[in-house]
Amino acid sequence: MVGHLRKKLDEKGVINMGRLLVFEGIDGSGKSTQIEMLSNFLKSQKQKVFVTREPGGTEFGEKCRELFLGEKLDGLTEACLAFASRNEHILQKIKPALRLGYWVLCDRFSDSTIAYQGYGRGVEINFLREMATNIEKQLSEIRIIYVHTSLERCLERIKKRSGVKNKFDNSSKIFYEKVIYGYSNIVKERGGTIIQVDGNDEIKKVFSKILQSVPELEQFKTNHNHLGDI
Ligand code: TMP
């Protein structure tokens, strides 16, 4: 370790200094707000930050997103689109950003596909896990922050949202219960890679919990006072 940046050689011998932090949670969980807060905070600490999302993140990925959210599709088709988008995202954006020392904050990743298409829509979970494992092999490290918020609160937030709704916004309570159950299993399976925070808490408290509990953010723990500026 040199300073606060990890210097690690990847399989091609390239110095890989950035960090990938993925945010997961059901719609309305508050993860996007936390990403924005963390991005602002890291920038205030003179860090380079790249905020991105899935499906999406590249020109190709945004086309996948349009199809993914705009069309009525079979769950397996959705999963294939999500993985196709993800692979290009890693190759075109995430790996280059990590090599340049960026903090990559990604709104959703493989666990969304396992929770939504696997647990929610009934696509075979082992197949999705295998795909996810193969895709993630391309990354040396990944940290996942799961924002766990009560379904009632999430549904309230979705209802209040202005702007265009996506097809998942009209999903049934039963669908979301399955997705939440999926996430709880994923948390158990992933072990230490995933950090769960309680999204029912007040927004700043959730953010503070993220700063306190995510090992990659350890160096910023003492800069807590900056929270007031965010
Ligand atoms: P979001 O960008 O507002 O979170 O919306 C994306 C929607 O797509 C959200 O409802 C979750 C869903 N989704 C999946 O079903 N599978 C996936 O693999 C991903 C990345 C998202």
PDB file of N, CA and C and ligand atoms in Angstrom, residues 27 31 54-55 65 68-69 82 86 107-109 112-113 116-117 166 168, ligand 1:
ATOM      1  N   ASP A  27     -35.648  -0.918  -5.541  1.00  0.00           N
ATOM      2  CA  ASP A  27     -36.032   0.430  -5.982  1.00  0.00           C
ATOM      3  C   ASP A  27     -36.580   1.205  -4.782  1.00  0.00           C
ATOM      4  N   LYS A  31     -30.384   4.052  -2.345  1.00  0.00           N
ATOM      5  CA  LYS A  31     -28.974   3.830  -2.726  1.00  0.00           C
ATOM      6  C   LYS A  31     -28.431   4.954  -3.618  1.00  0.00           C
ATOM      7  N   GLU A  54     -25.994   0.487 -13.842  1.00  0.00           N
ATOM      8  CA  GLU A  54     -26.340  -0.672 -14.667  1.00  0.00           C
ATOM      9  C   GLU A  54     -27.848  -0.915 -14.617  1.00  0.00           C
ATOM     10  N   PRO A  55     -28.471  -1.432 -15.698  1.00  0.00           N
ATOM     11  CA  PRO A  55     -27.810  -1.552 -16.987  1.00  0.00           C
ATOM     12  C   PRO A  55     -27.461  -0.158 -17.497  1.00  0.00           C
ATOM     13  N   ARG A  65     -30.155  -0.814 -21.762  1.00  0.00           N
ATOM     14  CA  ARG A  65     -31.049  -0.318 -20.708  1.00  0.00           C
ATOM     15  C   ARG A  65     -32.423   0.052 -21.275  1.00  0.00           C
ATOM     16  N   PHE A  68     -34.119  -3.105 -22.009  1.00  0.00           N
ATOM     17  CA  PHE A  68     -34.348  -3.786 -20.736  1.00  0.00           C
ATOM     18  C   PHE A  68     -35.566  -3.201 -20.008  1.00  0.00           C
ATOM     19  N   LEU A  69     -35.611  -1.863 -19.948  1.00  0.00           N
ATOM     20  CA  LEU A  69     -36.682  -1.221 -19.186  1.00  0.00           C
ATOM     21  C   LEU A  69     -37.916  -0.921 -20.030  1.00  0.00           C
ATOM     22  N   ALA A  82     -28.646  -7.697 -19.271  1.00  0.00           N
ATOM     23  CA  ALA A  82     -27.912  -7.124 -18.131  1.00  0.00           C
ATOM     24  C   ALA A  82     -26.449  -7.564 -18.165  1.00  0.00           C
ATOM     25  N   ARG A  86     -23.121  -5.335 -18.773  1.00  0.00           N
ATOM     26  CA  ARG A  86     -22.101  -5.369 -17.708  1.00  0.00           C
ATOM     27  C   ARG A  86     -20.705  -5.667 -18.260  1.00  0.00           C
ATOM     28  N   ASP A 107     -24.047   2.064  -9.520  1.00  0.00           N
ATOM     29  CA  ASP A 107     -25.420   1.846  -9.087  1.00  0.00           C
ATOM     30  C   ASP A 107     -25.907   0.530  -9.701  1.00  0.00           C
ATOM     31  N   ARG A 108     -25.842  -0.522  -8.920  1.00  0.00           N
ATOM     32  CA  ARG A 108     -26.233  -1.901  -9.289  1.00  0.00           C
ATOM     33  C   ARG A 108     -25.141  -2.629 -10.055  1.00  0.00           C
ATOM     34  N   PHE A 109     -25.147  -3.974  -9.883  1.00  0.00           N
ATOM     35  CA  PHE A 109     -24.188  -4.845 -10.563  1.00  0.00           C
ATOM     36  C   PHE A 109     -24.785  -6.259 -10.582  1.00  0.00           C
ATOM     37  N   SER A 112     -27.994  -7.445  -8.614  1.00  0.00           N
ATOM     38  CA  SER A 112     -29.331  -7.041  -9.084  1.00  0.00           C
ATOM     39  C   SER A 112     -29.894  -8.100 -10.012  1.00  0.00           C
ATOM     40  N   THR A 113     -29.031  -8.663 -10.868  1.00  0.00           N
ATOM     41  CA  THR A 113     -29.510  -9.678 -11.817  1.00  0.00           C
ATOM     42  C   THR A 113     -29.933 -10.940 -11.060  1.00  0.00           C
ATOM     43  N   TYR A 116     -33.213  -9.803  -8.922  1.00  0.00           N
ATOM     44  CA  TYR A 116     -34.420  -9.479  -9.708  1.00  0.00           C
ATOM     45  C   TYR A 116     -34.789 -10.599 -10.694  1.00  0.00           C
ATOM     46  N   GLN A 117     -33.810 -10.985 -11.544  1.00  0.00           N
ATOM     47  CA  GLN A 117     -34.158 -11.994 -12.553  1.00  0.00           C
ATOM     48  C   GLN A 117     -34.180 -13.400 -11.942  1.00  0.00           C
ATOM     49  N   ASN A 166     -40.276   3.276 -14.595  1.00  0.00           N
ATOM     50  CA  ASN A 166     -39.864   2.128 -15.405  1.00  0.00           C
ATOM     51  C   ASN A 166     -40.767   0.936 -15.086  1.00  0.00           C
ATOM     52  N   PHE A 168     -40.359  -1.820 -13.691  1.00  0.00           N
ATOM     53  CA  PHE A 168     -40.256  -2.442 -12.374  1.00  0.00           C
ATOM     54  C   PHE A 168     -40.979  -1.623 -11.301  1.00  0.00           C
TER      55      PHE A 168
HETATM   56  P1  TMP B   1     -32.537   1.912 -11.537  1.00  0.00           P
HETATM   57  O1  TMP B   1     -31.402   2.263 -12.420  1.00  0.00           O
HETATM   58  O2  TMP B   1     -33.481   3.029 -11.320  1.00  0.00           O
HETATM   59  O3  TMP B   1     -32.152   1.243 -10.275  1.00  0.00           O
HETATM   60  O4  TMP B   1     -33.497   0.929 -12.382  1.00  0.00           O
HETATM   61  C1  TMP B   1     -33.093  -0.183 -13.003  1.00  0.00           C
HETATM   62  C2  TMP B   1     -34.143  -1.243 -12.824  1.00  0.00           C
HETATM   63  O5  TMP B   1     -33.655  -2.417 -13.426  1.00  0.00           O
HETATM   64  C3  TMP B   1     -34.421  -1.577 -11.367  1.00  0.00           C
HETATM   65  O6  TMP B   1     -35.808  -1.758 -11.184  1.00  0.00           O
HETATM   66  C4  TMP B   1     -33.721  -2.885 -11.150  1.00  0.00           C
HETATM   67  C5  TMP B   1     -33.694  -3.482 -12.524  1.00  0.00           C
HETATM   68  N1  TMP B   1     -32.534  -4.347 -12.772  1.00  0.00           N
HETATM   69  C6  TMP B   1     -32.738  -5.708 -12.940  1.00  0.00           C
HETATM   70  O7  TMP B   1     -33.860  -6.173 -12.873  1.00  0.00           O
HETATM   71  N2  TMP B   1     -31.657  -6.498 -13.191  1.00  0.00           N
HETATM   72  C7  TMP B   1     -30.386  -6.010 -13.305  1.00  0.00           C
HETATM   73  O8  TMP B   1     -29.445  -6.771 -13.539  1.00  0.00           O
HETATM   74  C8  TMP B   1     -30.189  -4.596 -13.108  1.00  0.00           C
HETATM   75  C9  TMP B   1     -28.800  -4.041 -13.189  1.00  0.00           C
HETATM   76  C10 TMP B   1     -31.293  -3.816 -12.858  1.00  0.00           C
END
